[in-house]
Amino acid sequence: MEIHDVLESLRDGKISVPKARKLLSLYSIEKIEEFAQIDVGRKYRKGIPEVIFAERKQLDEVKKIVQKTLVKSDFVLVSRIPKQDYKKMLAFVKRNKFKIKSGKNTTTLLIYKKLKNTGGKIGIITAGTSDIGIAEEARLTCEAMSCSCICTYDVGIAGMHRMFPVIKKFIQEDVDVIIVAAGMEGALASVVSSLVDVPVIGLPTSVGYGYGEKGVAALASMLQSCSLGLSVVNIDNGIGAGAVAANIANRAKAARN
């Protein structure tokens, strides 16, 4: 629908205010000089916040995008900030009196004015300590989308007995979806999927060496899994895993209400 059609339909009572807002969000683009066009309506259209991929961007560009986005939104994710810019970014955020959520072993930041915790519940586990940074990207995405997360790290199949108390807790807490981050051969995602009755999102990480190095074996293993109920995102795509998980969890929460 064109903008005037949306407004006429709203005037005539053919569509609701929330429906009109969602349709109008298709036209919500903020242009920043000649280097960025921000999709500020994405959170209304898709339920997913704006994400700034900071890698290979100039620090001044990232700062301008953050400031412009936070005029229209309560939060923004900034992923993969170059290490040499990370402390400068923290100082910039504090200077502008925004709030920050950070993660362990990651330079991704959730920058916000206010956050809600009104969504679904998500379990996040990693096979090893080396997978934590990517899992933390997923956690920050889920929290940006109003979900609560239960996180447990380093429970891979090299010591499978570590996993069972975690799965028991997820079941007791009635999580809506589980994210499994694993490198090397990536087998943990299949094992978890075989034990639970909620969707599992496999998040292969680039941890590993040898024949299937850089996450290739983990991705192939998860894609080839015999365990039904397992979906897979790309290697190291913590943001993507978090977005899918939060959408599932939030729809599940809405259906219960």
PDB file of C-alpha atoms in Angstrom:
ATOM      1  CA  MET A   1       0.000   0.000   0.000  1.00  0.00           C
ATOM      2  CA  GLU A   2       1.118   3.561  -0.716  1.00  0.00           C
ATOM      3  CA  ILE A   3       1.260   6.024   2.188  1.00  0.00           C
ATOM      4  CA  HIS A   4      -1.990   7.773   1.224  1.00  0.00           C
ATOM      5  CA  ASP A   5      -3.754   4.379   1.001  1.00  0.00           C
ATOM      6  CA  VAL A   6      -2.600   3.512   4.509  1.00  0.00           C
ATOM      7  CA  LEU A   7      -3.819   6.839   5.883  1.00  0.00           C
ATOM      8  CA  GLU A   8      -7.182   6.592   4.087  1.00  0.00           C
ATOM      9  CA  SER A   9      -7.680   3.036   5.360  1.00  0.00           C
ATOM     10  CA  LEU A  10      -6.934   4.199   8.891  1.00  0.00           C
ATOM     11  CA  ARG A  11      -9.346   7.145   8.542  1.00  0.00           C
ATOM     12  CA  ASP A  12     -12.094   4.852   7.243  1.00  0.00           C
ATOM     13  CA  GLY A  13     -11.571   2.352  10.059  1.00  0.00           C
ATOM     14  CA  LYS A  14     -10.461  -0.420   7.704  1.00  0.00           C
ATOM     15  CA  ILE A  15      -7.214  -1.001   9.558  1.00  0.00           C
ATOM     16  CA  SER A  16      -6.127  -0.551  13.176  1.00  0.00           C
ATOM     17  CA  VAL A  17      -3.541   1.909  14.467  1.00  0.00           C
ATOM     18  CA  PRO A  18      -0.948  -0.876  15.077  1.00  0.00           C
ATOM     19  CA  LYS A  19      -1.507  -2.162  11.539  1.00  0.00           C
ATOM     20  CA  ALA A  20      -1.083   1.343  10.100  1.00  0.00           C
ATOM     21  CA  ARG A  21       2.104   1.873  12.106  1.00  0.00           C
ATOM     22  CA  LYS A  22       3.534  -1.395  10.793  1.00  0.00           C
ATOM     23  CA  LEU A  23       2.709  -0.487   7.186  1.00  0.00           C
ATOM     24  CA  LEU A  24       4.135   3.006   7.543  1.00  0.00           C
ATOM     25  CA  SER A  25       7.362   1.571   8.955  1.00  0.00           C
ATOM     26  CA  LEU A  26       8.116   0.347   5.423  1.00  0.00           C
ATOM     27  CA  TYR A  27       8.854   3.956   4.541  1.00  0.00           C
ATOM     28  CA  SER A  28      10.957   4.743   7.627  1.00  0.00           C
ATOM     29  CA  ILE A  29      14.452   5.396   6.331  1.00  0.00           C
ATOM     30  CA  GLU A  30      16.910   7.844   7.877  1.00  0.00           C
ATOM     31  CA  LYS A  31      19.675   8.962   5.533  1.00  0.00           C
ATOM     32  CA  ILE A  32      22.988   9.940   7.131  1.00  0.00           C
ATOM     33  CA  GLU A  33      25.068  12.070   4.806  1.00  0.00           C
ATOM     34  CA  GLU A  34      26.182   9.899   1.873  1.00  0.00           C
ATOM     35  CA  PHE A  35      27.286   6.763   3.718  1.00  0.00           C
ATOM     36  CA  ALA A  36      24.256   5.220   5.467  1.00  0.00           C
ATOM     37  CA  GLN A  37      20.504   4.724   5.200  1.00  0.00           C
ATOM     38  CA  ILE A  38      19.079   3.512   8.498  1.00  0.00           C
ATOM     39  CA  ASP A  39      16.021   1.263   8.582  1.00  0.00           C
ATOM     40  CA  VAL A  40      14.514   2.852  11.696  1.00  0.00           C
ATOM     41  CA  GLY A  41      11.156   1.126  11.153  1.00  0.00           C
ATOM     42  CA  ARG A  42      12.545  -2.397  11.262  1.00  0.00           C
ATOM     43  CA  LYS A  43      11.647  -3.018  14.891  1.00  0.00           C
ATOM     44  CA  TYR A  44       7.968  -2.260  14.124  1.00  0.00           C
ATOM     45  CA  ARG A  45       7.925  -4.220  10.882  1.00  0.00           C
ATOM     46  CA  LYS A  46       9.936  -7.262  11.955  1.00  0.00           C
ATOM     47  CA  GLY A  47      10.423  -6.992  15.701  1.00  0.00           C
ATOM     48  CA  ILE A  48      14.195  -6.857  15.137  1.00  0.00           C
ATOM     49  CA  PRO A  49      16.195  -3.766  16.146  1.00  0.00           C
ATOM     50  CA  GLU A  50      18.653  -1.835  14.018  1.00  0.00           C
ATOM     51  CA  VAL A  51      22.082  -3.480  13.974  1.00  0.00           C
ATOM     52  CA  ILE A  52      25.221  -1.564  13.049  1.00  0.00           C
ATOM     53  CA  PHE A  53      27.965  -3.801  11.663  1.00  0.00           C
ATOM     54  CA  ALA A  54      30.957  -1.755  12.805  1.00  0.00           C
ATOM     55  CA  GLU A  55      33.696  -3.832  11.217  1.00  0.00           C
ATOM     56  CA  ARG A  56      35.366  -1.842   8.398  1.00  0.00           C
ATOM     57  CA  LYS A  57      33.402   1.285   9.250  1.00  0.00           C
ATOM     58  CA  GLN A  58      35.116   4.464  10.392  1.00  0.00           C
ATOM     59  CA  LEU A  59      34.560   5.209  14.074  1.00  0.00           C
ATOM     60  CA  ASP A  60      33.036   8.612  13.279  1.00  0.00           C
ATOM     61  CA  GLU A  61      30.547   6.925  10.949  1.00  0.00           C
ATOM     62  CA  VAL A  62      29.489   4.484  13.657  1.00  0.00           C
ATOM     63  CA  LYS A  63      29.040   7.320  16.153  1.00  0.00           C
ATOM     64  CA  LYS A  64      26.820   9.278  13.744  1.00  0.00           C
ATOM     65  CA  ILE A  65      24.683   6.199  13.035  1.00  0.00           C
ATOM     66  CA  VAL A  66      24.275   5.484  16.758  1.00  0.00           C
ATOM     67  CA  GLN A  67      23.222   9.067  17.512  1.00  0.00           C
ATOM     68  CA  LYS A  68      20.759   9.205  14.623  1.00  0.00           C
ATOM     69  CA  THR A  69      19.243   5.822  15.461  1.00  0.00           C
ATOM     70  CA  LEU A  70      18.745   6.652  19.138  1.00  0.00           C
ATOM     71  CA  VAL A  71      16.716   9.718  18.196  1.00  0.00           C
ATOM     72  CA  LYS A  72      14.031   7.389  16.805  1.00  0.00           C
ATOM     73  CA  SER A  73      14.647   4.256  18.883  1.00  0.00           C
ATOM     74  CA  ASP A  74      15.367   3.300  22.487  1.00  0.00           C
ATOM     75  CA  PHE A  75      18.258   1.016  21.589  1.00  0.00           C
ATOM     76  CA  VAL A  76      20.698  -0.096  18.913  1.00  0.00           C
ATOM     77  CA  LEU A  77      23.096  -3.017  18.562  1.00  0.00           C
ATOM     78  CA  VAL A  78      26.638  -2.295  17.424  1.00  0.00           C
ATOM     79  CA  SER A  79      28.380  -5.503  16.399  1.00  0.00           C
ATOM     80  CA  ARG A  80      32.022  -6.386  15.796  1.00  0.00           C
ATOM     81  CA  ILE A  81      33.547  -3.069  16.850  1.00  0.00           C
ATOM     82  CA  PRO A  82      37.247  -3.083  15.877  1.00  0.00           C
ATOM     83  CA  LYS A  83      39.361  -3.672  18.982  1.00  0.00           C
ATOM     84  CA  GLN A  84      41.270  -0.431  18.526  1.00  0.00           C
ATOM     85  CA  ASP A  85      37.969   1.499  18.583  1.00  0.00           C
ATOM     86  CA  TYR A  86      36.244  -0.351  21.440  1.00  0.00           C
ATOM     87  CA  LYS A  87      37.383   1.856  24.358  1.00  0.00           C
ATOM     88  CA  LYS A  88      36.734   4.986  22.315  1.00  0.00           C
ATOM     89  CA  MET A  89      33.205   3.743  21.626  1.00  0.00           C
ATOM     90  CA  LEU A  90      32.607   3.116  25.330  1.00  0.00           C
ATOM     91  CA  ALA A  91      33.792   6.631  26.137  1.00  0.00           C
ATOM     92  CA  PHE A  92      31.509   8.091  23.436  1.00  0.00           C
ATOM     93  CA  VAL A  93      28.473   6.250  24.823  1.00  0.00           C
ATOM     94  CA  LYS A  94      29.146   7.352  28.395  1.00  0.00           C
ATOM     95  CA  ARG A  95      29.746  10.939  27.275  1.00  0.00           C
ATOM     96  CA  ASN A  96      26.309  10.965  25.635  1.00  0.00           C
ATOM     97  CA  LYS A  97      24.741   9.426  28.755  1.00  0.00           C
ATOM     98  CA  PHE A  98      23.443   6.339  26.996  1.00  0.00           C
ATOM     99  CA  LYS A  99      23.393   3.001  28.791  1.00  0.00           C
ATOM    100  CA  ILE A 100      25.395  -0.052  27.751  1.00  0.00           C
ATOM    101  CA  LYS A 101      25.156  -3.811  27.897  1.00  0.00           C
ATOM    102  CA  SER A 102      28.337  -5.582  26.886  1.00  0.00           C
ATOM    103  CA  GLY A 103      29.332  -9.229  26.601  1.00  0.00           C
ATOM    104  CA  LYS A 104      32.231 -11.429  27.554  1.00  0.00           C
ATOM    105  CA  ASN A 105      34.834 -12.036  24.808  1.00  0.00           C
ATOM    106  CA  THR A 106      33.005  -9.852  22.294  1.00  0.00           C
ATOM    107  CA  THR A 107      33.199  -6.251  21.109  1.00  0.00           C
ATOM    108  CA  THR A 108      29.482  -6.132  20.351  1.00  0.00           C
ATOM    109  CA  LEU A 109      27.527  -3.588  22.406  1.00  0.00           C
ATOM    110  CA  LEU A 110      23.846  -3.045  23.126  1.00  0.00           C
ATOM    111  CA  ILE A 111      23.460   0.734  23.515  1.00  0.00           C
ATOM    112  CA  TYR A 112      20.148   1.908  24.908  1.00  0.00           C
ATOM    113  CA  LYS A 113      18.075   4.533  26.650  1.00  0.00           C
ATOM    114  CA  LYS A 114      15.639   2.009  28.089  1.00  0.00           C
ATOM    115  CA  LEU A 115      14.917  -1.690  27.687  1.00  0.00           C
ATOM    116  CA  LYS A 116      11.920  -3.892  28.349  1.00  0.00           C
ATOM    117  CA  ASN A 117      11.895  -7.451  29.620  1.00  0.00           C
ATOM    118  CA  THR A 118       8.490  -8.473  28.354  1.00  0.00           C
ATOM    119  CA  GLY A 119       9.311 -11.217  25.881  1.00  0.00           C
ATOM    120  CA  GLY A 120       9.939 -14.917  25.861  1.00  0.00           C
ATOM    121  CA  LYS A 121      12.599 -16.997  27.558  1.00  0.00           C
ATOM    122  CA  ILE A 122      15.678 -18.351  25.775  1.00  0.00           C
ATOM    123  CA  GLY A 123      18.322 -20.859  26.792  1.00  0.00           C
ATOM    124  CA  ILE A 124      21.855 -20.352  25.462  1.00  0.00           C
ATOM    125  CA  ILE A 125      24.678 -22.861  25.825  1.00  0.00           C
ATOM    126  CA  THR A 126      28.131 -23.256  24.352  1.00  0.00           C
ATOM    127  CA  ALA A 127      30.197 -26.343  23.779  1.00  0.00           C
ATOM    128  CA  GLY A 128      33.399 -24.636  24.899  1.00  0.00           C
ATOM    129  CA  THR A 129      34.779 -21.493  26.469  1.00  0.00           C
ATOM    130  CA  SER A 130      36.083 -20.410  23.059  1.00  0.00           C
ATOM    131  CA  ASP A 131      32.493 -20.180  21.788  1.00  0.00           C
ATOM    132  CA  ILE A 132      31.376 -17.669  24.433  1.00  0.00           C
ATOM    133  CA  GLY A 133      31.953 -14.485  22.423  1.00  0.00           C
ATOM    134  CA  ILE A 134      29.589 -15.555  19.640  1.00  0.00           C
ATOM    135  CA  ALA A 135      26.997 -16.764  22.153  1.00  0.00           C
ATOM    136  CA  GLU A 136      27.170 -13.396  23.897  1.00  0.00           C
ATOM    137  CA  GLU A 137      26.334 -11.666  20.603  1.00  0.00           C
ATOM    138  CA  ALA A 138      23.211 -13.821  20.479  1.00  0.00           C
ATOM    139  CA  ARG A 139      22.357 -12.961  24.098  1.00  0.00           C
ATOM    140  CA  LEU A 140      22.614  -9.222  23.505  1.00  0.00           C
ATOM    141  CA  THR A 141      20.346  -9.532  20.468  1.00  0.00           C
ATOM    142  CA  CYS A 142      17.765 -11.486  22.466  1.00  0.00           C
ATOM    143  CA  GLU A 143      17.819  -8.931  25.268  1.00  0.00           C
ATOM    144  CA  ALA A 144      17.411  -6.096  22.773  1.00  0.00           C
ATOM    145  CA  MET A 145      14.261  -7.896  21.649  1.00  0.00           C
ATOM    146  CA  SER A 146      12.884  -7.955  25.224  1.00  0.00           C
ATOM    147  CA  CYS A 147      13.715 -11.600  25.966  1.00  0.00           C
ATOM    148  CA  SER A 148      15.315 -13.017  29.094  1.00  0.00           C
ATOM    149  CA  CYS A 149      18.195 -15.459  28.693  1.00  0.00           C
ATOM    150  CA  ILE A 150      19.497 -18.358  30.747  1.00  0.00           C
ATOM    151  CA  CYS A 151      23.124 -18.895  29.761  1.00  0.00           C
ATOM    152  CA  THR A 152      25.465 -21.780  30.561  1.00  0.00           C
ATOM    153  CA  TYR A 153      28.871 -22.121  28.949  1.00  0.00           C
ATOM    154  CA  ASP A 154      31.430 -24.886  28.407  1.00  0.00           C
ATOM    155  CA  VAL A 155      29.183 -27.966  28.449  1.00  0.00           C
ATOM    156  CA  GLY A 156      30.369 -29.750  25.297  1.00  0.00           C
ATOM    157  CA  ILE A 157      30.286 -33.434  24.496  1.00  0.00           C
ATOM    158  CA  ALA A 158      33.887 -33.983  25.594  1.00  0.00           C
ATOM    159  CA  GLY A 159      32.288 -34.159  29.037  1.00  0.00           C
ATOM    160  CA  MET A 160      28.660 -34.878  28.216  1.00  0.00           C
ATOM    161  CA  HIS A 161      27.639 -35.293  31.860  1.00  0.00           C
ATOM    162  CA  ARG A 162      27.982 -31.499  32.229  1.00  0.00           C
ATOM    163  CA  MET A 163      25.090 -30.989  29.839  1.00  0.00           C
ATOM    164  CA  PHE A 164      22.305 -32.873  31.632  1.00  0.00           C
ATOM    165  CA  PRO A 165      21.795 -30.480  34.583  1.00  0.00           C
ATOM    166  CA  VAL A 166      21.647 -27.618  32.096  1.00  0.00           C
ATOM    167  CA  ILE A 167      18.975 -29.296  29.977  1.00  0.00           C
ATOM    168  CA  LYS A 168      17.022 -30.102  33.143  1.00  0.00           C
ATOM    169  CA  LYS A 169      17.128 -26.427  34.141  1.00  0.00           C
ATOM    170  CA  PHE A 170      15.960 -25.319  30.693  1.00  0.00           C
ATOM    171  CA  ILE A 171      13.005 -27.687  30.939  1.00  0.00           C
ATOM    172  CA  GLN A 172      12.152 -26.513  34.465  1.00  0.00           C
ATOM    173  CA  GLU A 173      12.362 -22.868  33.393  1.00  0.00           C
ATOM    174  CA  ASP A 174      10.158 -23.649  30.366  1.00  0.00           C
ATOM    175  CA  VAL A 175      12.367 -21.904  27.809  1.00  0.00           C
ATOM    176  CA  ASP A 176      10.786 -21.287  24.422  1.00  0.00           C
ATOM    177  CA  VAL A 177      13.876 -21.969  22.316  1.00  0.00           C
ATOM    178  CA  ILE A 178      17.531 -22.939  22.814  1.00  0.00           C
ATOM    179  CA  ILE A 179      20.621 -21.598  21.051  1.00  0.00           C
ATOM    180  CA  VAL A 180      23.597 -23.970  20.912  1.00  0.00           C
ATOM    181  CA  ALA A 181      26.959 -22.431  19.961  1.00  0.00           C
ATOM    182  CA  ALA A 182      29.636 -24.993  19.096  1.00  0.00           C
ATOM    183  CA  GLY A 183      32.824 -25.219  17.083  1.00  0.00           C
ATOM    184  CA  MET A 184      35.097 -28.188  16.273  1.00  0.00           C
ATOM    185  CA  GLU A 185      32.656 -30.894  15.079  1.00  0.00           C
ATOM    186  CA  GLY A 186      29.541 -29.062  16.349  1.00  0.00           C
ATOM    187  CA  ALA A 187      27.894 -32.208  17.710  1.00  0.00           C
ATOM    188  CA  LEU A 188      26.353 -30.559  20.772  1.00  0.00           C
ATOM    189  CA  ALA A 189      23.508 -28.997  18.768  1.00  0.00           C
ATOM    190  CA  SER A 190      22.309 -32.401  17.561  1.00  0.00           C
ATOM    191  CA  VAL A 191      22.511 -33.893  21.037  1.00  0.00           C
ATOM    192  CA  VAL A 192      20.533 -31.067  22.624  1.00  0.00           C
ATOM    193  CA  SER A 193      17.918 -31.187  19.870  1.00  0.00           C
ATOM    194  CA  SER A 194      17.397 -34.895  20.509  1.00  0.00           C
ATOM    195  CA  LEU A 195      16.517 -34.254  24.174  1.00  0.00           C
ATOM    196  CA  VAL A 196      14.088 -31.306  24.157  1.00  0.00           C
ATOM    197  CA  ASP A 197      10.674 -30.466  22.711  1.00  0.00           C
ATOM    198  CA  VAL A 198      11.407 -26.839  21.821  1.00  0.00           C
ATOM    199  CA  PRO A 199      13.128 -25.456  18.709  1.00  0.00           C
ATOM    200  CA  VAL A 200      16.935 -25.533  18.786  1.00  0.00           C
ATOM    201  CA  ILE A 201      19.074 -23.123  16.783  1.00  0.00           C
ATOM    202  CA  GLY A 202      22.530 -24.378  15.917  1.00  0.00           C
ATOM    203  CA  LEU A 203      25.159 -21.654  15.920  1.00  0.00           C
ATOM    204  CA  PRO A 204      28.411 -23.009  14.425  1.00  0.00           C
ATOM    205  CA  THR A 205      31.500 -21.080  15.461  1.00  0.00           C
ATOM    206  CA  SER A 206      34.841 -20.712  13.723  1.00  0.00           C
ATOM    207  CA  VAL A 207      36.606 -22.511  16.567  1.00  0.00           C
ATOM    208  CA  GLY A 208      38.647 -25.484  15.374  1.00  0.00           C
ATOM    209  CA  TYR A 209      41.567 -26.538  13.242  1.00  0.00           C
ATOM    210  CA  GLY A 210      42.572 -29.225  10.781  1.00  0.00           C
ATOM    211  CA  TYR A 211      40.382 -30.691   8.051  1.00  0.00           C
ATOM    212  CA  GLY A 212      37.179 -28.897   9.072  1.00  0.00           C
ATOM    213  CA  GLU A 213      38.749 -25.749  10.428  1.00  0.00           C
ATOM    214  CA  LYS A 214      37.154 -22.322  10.862  1.00  0.00           C
ATOM    215  CA  GLY A 215      33.699 -23.700  11.605  1.00  0.00           C
ATOM    216  CA  VAL A 216      33.297 -25.673   8.386  1.00  0.00           C
ATOM    217  CA  ALA A 217      32.981 -29.032  10.165  1.00  0.00           C
ATOM    218  CA  ALA A 218      30.593 -27.586  12.761  1.00  0.00           C
ATOM    219  CA  LEU A 219      28.350 -26.115  10.075  1.00  0.00           C
ATOM    220  CA  ALA A 220      28.353 -29.322   8.027  1.00  0.00           C
ATOM    221  CA  SER A 221      27.614 -31.439  11.111  1.00  0.00           C
ATOM    222  CA  MET A 222      24.660 -29.305  12.145  1.00  0.00           C
ATOM    223  CA  LEU A 223      23.252 -29.196   8.616  1.00  0.00           C
ATOM    224  CA  GLN A 224      23.586 -32.981   8.322  1.00  0.00           C
ATOM    225  CA  SER A 225      21.986 -33.657  11.704  1.00  0.00           C
ATOM    226  CA  CYS A 226      19.537 -36.548  12.046  1.00  0.00           C
ATOM    227  CA  SER A 227      17.847 -34.807  14.972  1.00  0.00           C
ATOM    228  CA  LEU A 228      14.634 -33.090  13.904  1.00  0.00           C
ATOM    229  CA  GLY A 229      13.790 -29.695  15.356  1.00  0.00           C
ATOM    230  CA  LEU A 230      17.231 -28.247  14.718  1.00  0.00           C
ATOM    231  CA  SER A 231      17.737 -25.196  12.509  1.00  0.00           C
ATOM    232  CA  VAL A 232      21.132 -23.711  11.683  1.00  0.00           C
ATOM    233  CA  VAL A 233      22.504 -20.234  11.032  1.00  0.00           C
ATOM    234  CA  ASN A 234      25.784 -19.345   9.360  1.00  0.00           C
ATOM    235  CA  ILE A 235      29.213 -19.612  10.979  1.00  0.00           C
ATOM    236  CA  ASP A 236      29.680 -17.061  13.797  1.00  0.00           C
ATOM    237  CA  ASN A 237      26.272 -15.480  13.117  1.00  0.00           C
ATOM    238  CA  GLY A 238      25.375 -14.756  16.730  1.00  0.00           C
ATOM    239  CA  ILE A 239      23.203 -11.802  15.755  1.00  0.00           C
ATOM    240  CA  GLY A 240      21.185 -13.949  13.347  1.00  0.00           C
ATOM    241  CA  ALA A 241      20.747 -16.755  15.881  1.00  0.00           C
ATOM    242  CA  GLY A 242      19.573 -14.294  18.509  1.00  0.00           C
ATOM    243  CA  ALA A 243      17.100 -12.624  16.159  1.00  0.00           C
ATOM    244  CA  VAL A 244      15.497 -15.915  15.122  1.00  0.00           C
ATOM    245  CA  ALA A 245      15.383 -17.210  18.704  1.00  0.00           C
ATOM    246  CA  ALA A 246      13.818 -14.004  20.021  1.00  0.00           C
ATOM    247  CA  ASN A 247      11.181 -13.951  17.288  1.00  0.00           C
ATOM    248  CA  ILE A 248      10.218 -17.532  18.155  1.00  0.00           C
ATOM    249  CA  ALA A 249      10.204 -16.841  21.892  1.00  0.00           C
ATOM    250  CA  ASN A 250       8.204 -13.636  21.589  1.00  0.00           C
ATOM    251  CA  ARG A 251       5.541 -15.261  19.424  1.00  0.00           C
ATOM    252  CA  ALA A 252       5.313 -18.119  21.915  1.00  0.00           C
ATOM    253  CA  LYS A 253       4.919 -15.625  24.758  1.00  0.00           C
ATOM    254  CA  ALA A 254       2.216 -13.736  22.846  1.00  0.00           C
ATOM    255  CA  ALA A 255       0.319 -16.977  22.192  1.00  0.00           C
ATOM    256  CA  ARG A 256       0.301 -17.770  25.923  1.00  0.00           C
ATOM    257  CA  ASN A 257      -1.094 -14.356  26.889  1.00  0.00           C
TER     258      ASN A 257
END
